[in-house]
mmCIF file of C-alpha atoms in Angstrom:
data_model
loop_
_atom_site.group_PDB
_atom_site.id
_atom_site.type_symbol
_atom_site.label_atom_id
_atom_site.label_comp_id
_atom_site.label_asym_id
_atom_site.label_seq_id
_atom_site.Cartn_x
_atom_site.Cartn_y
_atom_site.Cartn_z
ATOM 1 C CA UNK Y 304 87.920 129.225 122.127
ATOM 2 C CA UNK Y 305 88.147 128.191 118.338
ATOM 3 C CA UNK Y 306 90.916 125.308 118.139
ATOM 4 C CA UNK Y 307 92.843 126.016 114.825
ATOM 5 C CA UNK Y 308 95.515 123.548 112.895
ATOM 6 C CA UNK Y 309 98.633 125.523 111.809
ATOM 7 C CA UNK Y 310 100.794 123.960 109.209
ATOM 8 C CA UNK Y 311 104.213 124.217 109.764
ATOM 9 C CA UNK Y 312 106.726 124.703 107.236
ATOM 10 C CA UNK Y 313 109.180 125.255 109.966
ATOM 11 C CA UNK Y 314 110.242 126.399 113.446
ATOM 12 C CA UNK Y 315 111.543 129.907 112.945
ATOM 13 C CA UNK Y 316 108.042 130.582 111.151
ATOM 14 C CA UNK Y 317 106.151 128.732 113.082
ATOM 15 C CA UNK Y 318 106.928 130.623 116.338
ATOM 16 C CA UNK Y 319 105.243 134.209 115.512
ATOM 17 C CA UNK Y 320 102.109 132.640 114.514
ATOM 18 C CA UNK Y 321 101.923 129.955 117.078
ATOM 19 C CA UNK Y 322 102.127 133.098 119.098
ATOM 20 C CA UNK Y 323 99.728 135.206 117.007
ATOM 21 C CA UNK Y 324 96.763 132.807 117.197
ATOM 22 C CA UNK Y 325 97.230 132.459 120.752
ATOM 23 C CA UNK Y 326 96.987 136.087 121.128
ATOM 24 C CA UNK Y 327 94.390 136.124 119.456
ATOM 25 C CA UNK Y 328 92.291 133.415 121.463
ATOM 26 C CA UNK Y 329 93.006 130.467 119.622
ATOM 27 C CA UNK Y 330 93.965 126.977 120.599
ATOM 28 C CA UNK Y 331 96.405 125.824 118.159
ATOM 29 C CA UNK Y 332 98.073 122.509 116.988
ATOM 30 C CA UNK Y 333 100.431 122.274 114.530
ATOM 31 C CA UNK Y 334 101.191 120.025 111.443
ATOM 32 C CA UNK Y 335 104.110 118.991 109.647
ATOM 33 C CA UNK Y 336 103.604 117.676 106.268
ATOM 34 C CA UNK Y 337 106.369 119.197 104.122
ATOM 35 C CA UNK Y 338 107.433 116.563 101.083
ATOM 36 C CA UNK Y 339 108.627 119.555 99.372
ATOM 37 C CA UNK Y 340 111.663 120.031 101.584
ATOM 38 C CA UNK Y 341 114.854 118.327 100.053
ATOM 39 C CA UNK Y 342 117.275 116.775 100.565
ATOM 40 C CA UNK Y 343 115.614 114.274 102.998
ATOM 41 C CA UNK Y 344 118.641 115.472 106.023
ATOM 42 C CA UNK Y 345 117.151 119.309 105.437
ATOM 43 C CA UNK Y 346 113.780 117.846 105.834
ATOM 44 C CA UNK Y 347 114.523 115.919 108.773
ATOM 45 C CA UNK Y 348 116.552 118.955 110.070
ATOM 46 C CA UNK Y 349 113.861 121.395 109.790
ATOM 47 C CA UNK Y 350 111.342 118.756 111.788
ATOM 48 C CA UNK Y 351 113.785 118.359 114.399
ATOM 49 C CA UNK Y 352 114.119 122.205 115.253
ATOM 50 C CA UNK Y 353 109.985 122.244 115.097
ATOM 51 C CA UNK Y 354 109.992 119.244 117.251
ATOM 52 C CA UNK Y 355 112.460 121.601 119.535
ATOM 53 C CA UNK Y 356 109.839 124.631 119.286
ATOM 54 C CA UNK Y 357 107.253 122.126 120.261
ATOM 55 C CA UNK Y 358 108.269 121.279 123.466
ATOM 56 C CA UNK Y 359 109.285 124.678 124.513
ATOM 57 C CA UNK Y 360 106.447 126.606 123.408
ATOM 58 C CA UNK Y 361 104.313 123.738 125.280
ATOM 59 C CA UNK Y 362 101.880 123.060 121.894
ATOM 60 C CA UNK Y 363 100.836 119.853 120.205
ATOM 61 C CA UNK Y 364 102.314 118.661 116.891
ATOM 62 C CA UNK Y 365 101.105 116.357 114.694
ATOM 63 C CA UNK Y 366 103.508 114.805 112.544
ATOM 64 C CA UNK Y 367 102.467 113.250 109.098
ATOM 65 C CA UNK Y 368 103.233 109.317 108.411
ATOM 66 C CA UNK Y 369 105.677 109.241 105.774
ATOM 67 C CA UNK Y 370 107.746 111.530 103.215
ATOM 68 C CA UNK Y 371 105.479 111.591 100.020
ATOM 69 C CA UNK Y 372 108.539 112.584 97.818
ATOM 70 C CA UNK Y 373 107.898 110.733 94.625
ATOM 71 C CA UNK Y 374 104.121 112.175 94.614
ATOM 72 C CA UNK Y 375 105.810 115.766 94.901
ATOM 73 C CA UNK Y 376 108.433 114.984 91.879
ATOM 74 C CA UNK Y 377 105.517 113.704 90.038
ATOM 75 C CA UNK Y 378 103.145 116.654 90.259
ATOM 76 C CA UNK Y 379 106.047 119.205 89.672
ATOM 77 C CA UNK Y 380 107.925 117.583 86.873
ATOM 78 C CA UNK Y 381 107.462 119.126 83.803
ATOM 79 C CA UNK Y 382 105.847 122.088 85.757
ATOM 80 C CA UNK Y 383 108.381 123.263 87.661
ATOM 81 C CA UNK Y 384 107.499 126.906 86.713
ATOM 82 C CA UNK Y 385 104.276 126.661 88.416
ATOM 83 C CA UNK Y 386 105.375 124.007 90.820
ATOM 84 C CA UNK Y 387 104.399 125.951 93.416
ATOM 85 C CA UNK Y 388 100.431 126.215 93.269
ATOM 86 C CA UNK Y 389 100.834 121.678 93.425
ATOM 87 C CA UNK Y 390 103.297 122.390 96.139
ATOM 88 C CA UNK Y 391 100.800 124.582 98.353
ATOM 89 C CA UNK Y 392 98.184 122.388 97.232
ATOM 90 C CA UNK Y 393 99.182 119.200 98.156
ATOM 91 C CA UNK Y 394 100.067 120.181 101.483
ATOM 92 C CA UNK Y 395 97.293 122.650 102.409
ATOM 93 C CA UNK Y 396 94.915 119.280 101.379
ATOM 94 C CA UNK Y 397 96.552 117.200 104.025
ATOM 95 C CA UNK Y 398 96.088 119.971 106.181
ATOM 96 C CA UNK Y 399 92.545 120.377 105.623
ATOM 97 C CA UNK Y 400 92.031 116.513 105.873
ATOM 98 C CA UNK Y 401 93.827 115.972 109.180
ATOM 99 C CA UNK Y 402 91.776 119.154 110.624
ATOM 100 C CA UNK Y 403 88.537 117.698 109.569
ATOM 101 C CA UNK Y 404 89.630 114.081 110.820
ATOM 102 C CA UNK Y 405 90.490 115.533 114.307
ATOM 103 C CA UNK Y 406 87.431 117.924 114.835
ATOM 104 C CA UNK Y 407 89.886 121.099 114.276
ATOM 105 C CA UNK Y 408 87.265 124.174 113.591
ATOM 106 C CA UNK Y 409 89.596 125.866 111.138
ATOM 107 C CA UNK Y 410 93.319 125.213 109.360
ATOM 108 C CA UNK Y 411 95.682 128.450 108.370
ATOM 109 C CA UNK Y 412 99.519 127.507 107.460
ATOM 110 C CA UNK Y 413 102.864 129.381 108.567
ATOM 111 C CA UNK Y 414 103.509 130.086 104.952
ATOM 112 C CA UNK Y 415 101.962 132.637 105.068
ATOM 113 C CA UNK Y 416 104.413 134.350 107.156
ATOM 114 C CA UNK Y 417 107.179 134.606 104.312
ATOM 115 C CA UNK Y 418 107.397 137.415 102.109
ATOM 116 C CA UNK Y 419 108.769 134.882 99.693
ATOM 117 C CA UNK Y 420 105.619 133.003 99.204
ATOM 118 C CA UNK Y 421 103.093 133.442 96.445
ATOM 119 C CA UNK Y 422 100.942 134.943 98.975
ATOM 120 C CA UNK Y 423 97.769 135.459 96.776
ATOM 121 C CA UNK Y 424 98.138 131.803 95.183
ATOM 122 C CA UNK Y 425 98.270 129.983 98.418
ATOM 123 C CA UNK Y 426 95.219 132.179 99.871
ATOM 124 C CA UNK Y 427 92.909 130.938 96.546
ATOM 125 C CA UNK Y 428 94.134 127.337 96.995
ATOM 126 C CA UNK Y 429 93.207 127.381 100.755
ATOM 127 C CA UNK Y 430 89.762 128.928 100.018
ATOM 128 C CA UNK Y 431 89.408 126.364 97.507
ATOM 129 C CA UNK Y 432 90.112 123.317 99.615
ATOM 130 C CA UNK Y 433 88.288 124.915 102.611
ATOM 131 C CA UNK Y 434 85.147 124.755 100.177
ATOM 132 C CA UNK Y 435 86.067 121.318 98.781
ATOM 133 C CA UNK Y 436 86.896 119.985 102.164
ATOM 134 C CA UNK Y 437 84.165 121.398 104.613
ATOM 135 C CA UNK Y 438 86.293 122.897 107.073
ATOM 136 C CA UNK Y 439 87.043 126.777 107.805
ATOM 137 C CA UNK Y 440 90.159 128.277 106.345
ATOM 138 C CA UNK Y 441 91.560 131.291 108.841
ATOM 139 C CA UNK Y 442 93.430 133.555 106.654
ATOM 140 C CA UNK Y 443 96.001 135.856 108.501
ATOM 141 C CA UNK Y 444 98.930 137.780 106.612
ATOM 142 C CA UNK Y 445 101.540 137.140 109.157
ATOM 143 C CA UNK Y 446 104.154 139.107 107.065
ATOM 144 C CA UNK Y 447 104.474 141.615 109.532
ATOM 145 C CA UNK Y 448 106.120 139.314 111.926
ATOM 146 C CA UNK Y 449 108.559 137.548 110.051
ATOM 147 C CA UNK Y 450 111.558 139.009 111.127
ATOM 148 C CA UNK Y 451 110.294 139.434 114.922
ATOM 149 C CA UNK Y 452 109.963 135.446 114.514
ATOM 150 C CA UNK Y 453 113.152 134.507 112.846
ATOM 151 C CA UNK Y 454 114.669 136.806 115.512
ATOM 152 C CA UNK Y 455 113.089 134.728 118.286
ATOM 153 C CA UNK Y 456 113.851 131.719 117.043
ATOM 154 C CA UNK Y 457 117.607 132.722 117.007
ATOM 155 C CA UNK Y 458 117.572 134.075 120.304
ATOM 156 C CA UNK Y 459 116.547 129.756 120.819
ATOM 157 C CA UNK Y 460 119.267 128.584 118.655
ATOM 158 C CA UNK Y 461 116.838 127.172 116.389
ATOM 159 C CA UNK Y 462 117.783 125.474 112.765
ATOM 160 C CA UNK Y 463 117.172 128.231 110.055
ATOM 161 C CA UNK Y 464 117.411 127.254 106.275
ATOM 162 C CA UNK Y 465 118.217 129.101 103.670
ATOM 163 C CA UNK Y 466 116.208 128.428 101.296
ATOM 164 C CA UNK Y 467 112.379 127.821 100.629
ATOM 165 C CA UNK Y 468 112.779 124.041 100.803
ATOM 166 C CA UNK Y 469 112.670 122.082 96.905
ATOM 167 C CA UNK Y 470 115.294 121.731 95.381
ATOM 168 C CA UNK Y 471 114.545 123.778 92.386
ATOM 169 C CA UNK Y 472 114.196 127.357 95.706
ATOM 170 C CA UNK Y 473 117.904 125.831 96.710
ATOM 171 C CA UNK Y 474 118.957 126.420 92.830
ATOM 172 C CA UNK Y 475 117.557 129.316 92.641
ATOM 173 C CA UNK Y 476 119.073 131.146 95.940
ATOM 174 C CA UNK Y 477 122.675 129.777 94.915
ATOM 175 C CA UNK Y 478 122.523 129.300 91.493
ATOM 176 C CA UNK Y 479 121.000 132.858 91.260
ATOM 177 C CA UNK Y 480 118.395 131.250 88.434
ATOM 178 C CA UNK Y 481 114.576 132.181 87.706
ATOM 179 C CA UNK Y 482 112.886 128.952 87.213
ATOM 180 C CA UNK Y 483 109.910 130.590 86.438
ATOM 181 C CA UNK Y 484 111.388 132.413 83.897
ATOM 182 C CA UNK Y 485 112.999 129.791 82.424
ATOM 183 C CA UNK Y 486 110.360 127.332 82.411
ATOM 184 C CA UNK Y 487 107.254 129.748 82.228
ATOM 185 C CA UNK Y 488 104.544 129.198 84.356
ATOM 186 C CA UNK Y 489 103.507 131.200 87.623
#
């Protein structure tokens, strides 16, 4: 059985592919690193309700030492068109380091659940730090179960956001704005 690290961007998208891998053979553990998510009581929501999914869905999760906010800010400002690819990238490094560090065979990340994500962006990056880090990269498209999941995970009264997680996603689902537009970038 290939043990694999999933990051977690949160419960409701975690709990298809927790269930996916295992399907599929694997023995997964889970990561949160997520300095992306603002404010700091949505971040510390979203953990809770993944700490919940832990303990119900009987897998280990590993939860990052601290909040890495300013390094976030400071890679996206004056980028925030493209903030993105640093957002993906920052996290899917920790990922790969932690998976190396505790003798994980592979890493793969929830994110790639949402049909909101920049799918093919956050595949290259994870190819790339697979390479630069040593350590396998899984790619799945989990797409196809993203509403079976967020179904699930209501059917458990689990916390669902509503929106990606940075503040510049929360503008731009109620402010009805295209950062990317407006800033250029992709």
């Amino acid at each position: 059985m290939t043990n694999i690290l999933l990051h977690a961007c949160c419960a409701p998208c975690a709990l298809y592919c927790v269930n996916r891998l295992r399907d599929e053979g694997f023995d997964v553990g889970t990561f949160w690193y997520n300095p992306n998510i603002h404010p700091f009581v949505e971040h510390r929501l979203r953990l809770q309700s993944m700490q919940t999914l832990s303990q119900k869905m009987a897998f280990p999760l590993t939860v990052a030492d601290g909040y890495d906010m300013i390094d976030y800010f400071r890679g996206v400002v004056g980028n925030e068109g493209a903030r993105c690819g640093h957002c993906f990238r920052m996290r899917m490094e920790k990922t790969a380091q932690v998976a190396k560090e505790n003798g994980f065979d592979a890493f793969t990340t929830t994110l790639f659940i949402s049909p909101y994500q920049k799918h093919d962006l956050l595949r290259d990056i994870c190819e790339a730090i697979s390479r630069e880090y040593k350590v396998d990269f899984h790619y799945e498209d989990f797409r196809p179960g993203f509403r079976e999941g967020h179904k699930l995970s209501r059917e458990m009264e689990l916390y669902h956001q509503k929106y990606c997680g940075c503040v510049y996603s929360e503008w731009e689902r109620f402010g009805k704005v295209d950062i990317e537009k407006m800033m250029g970038g992709g």
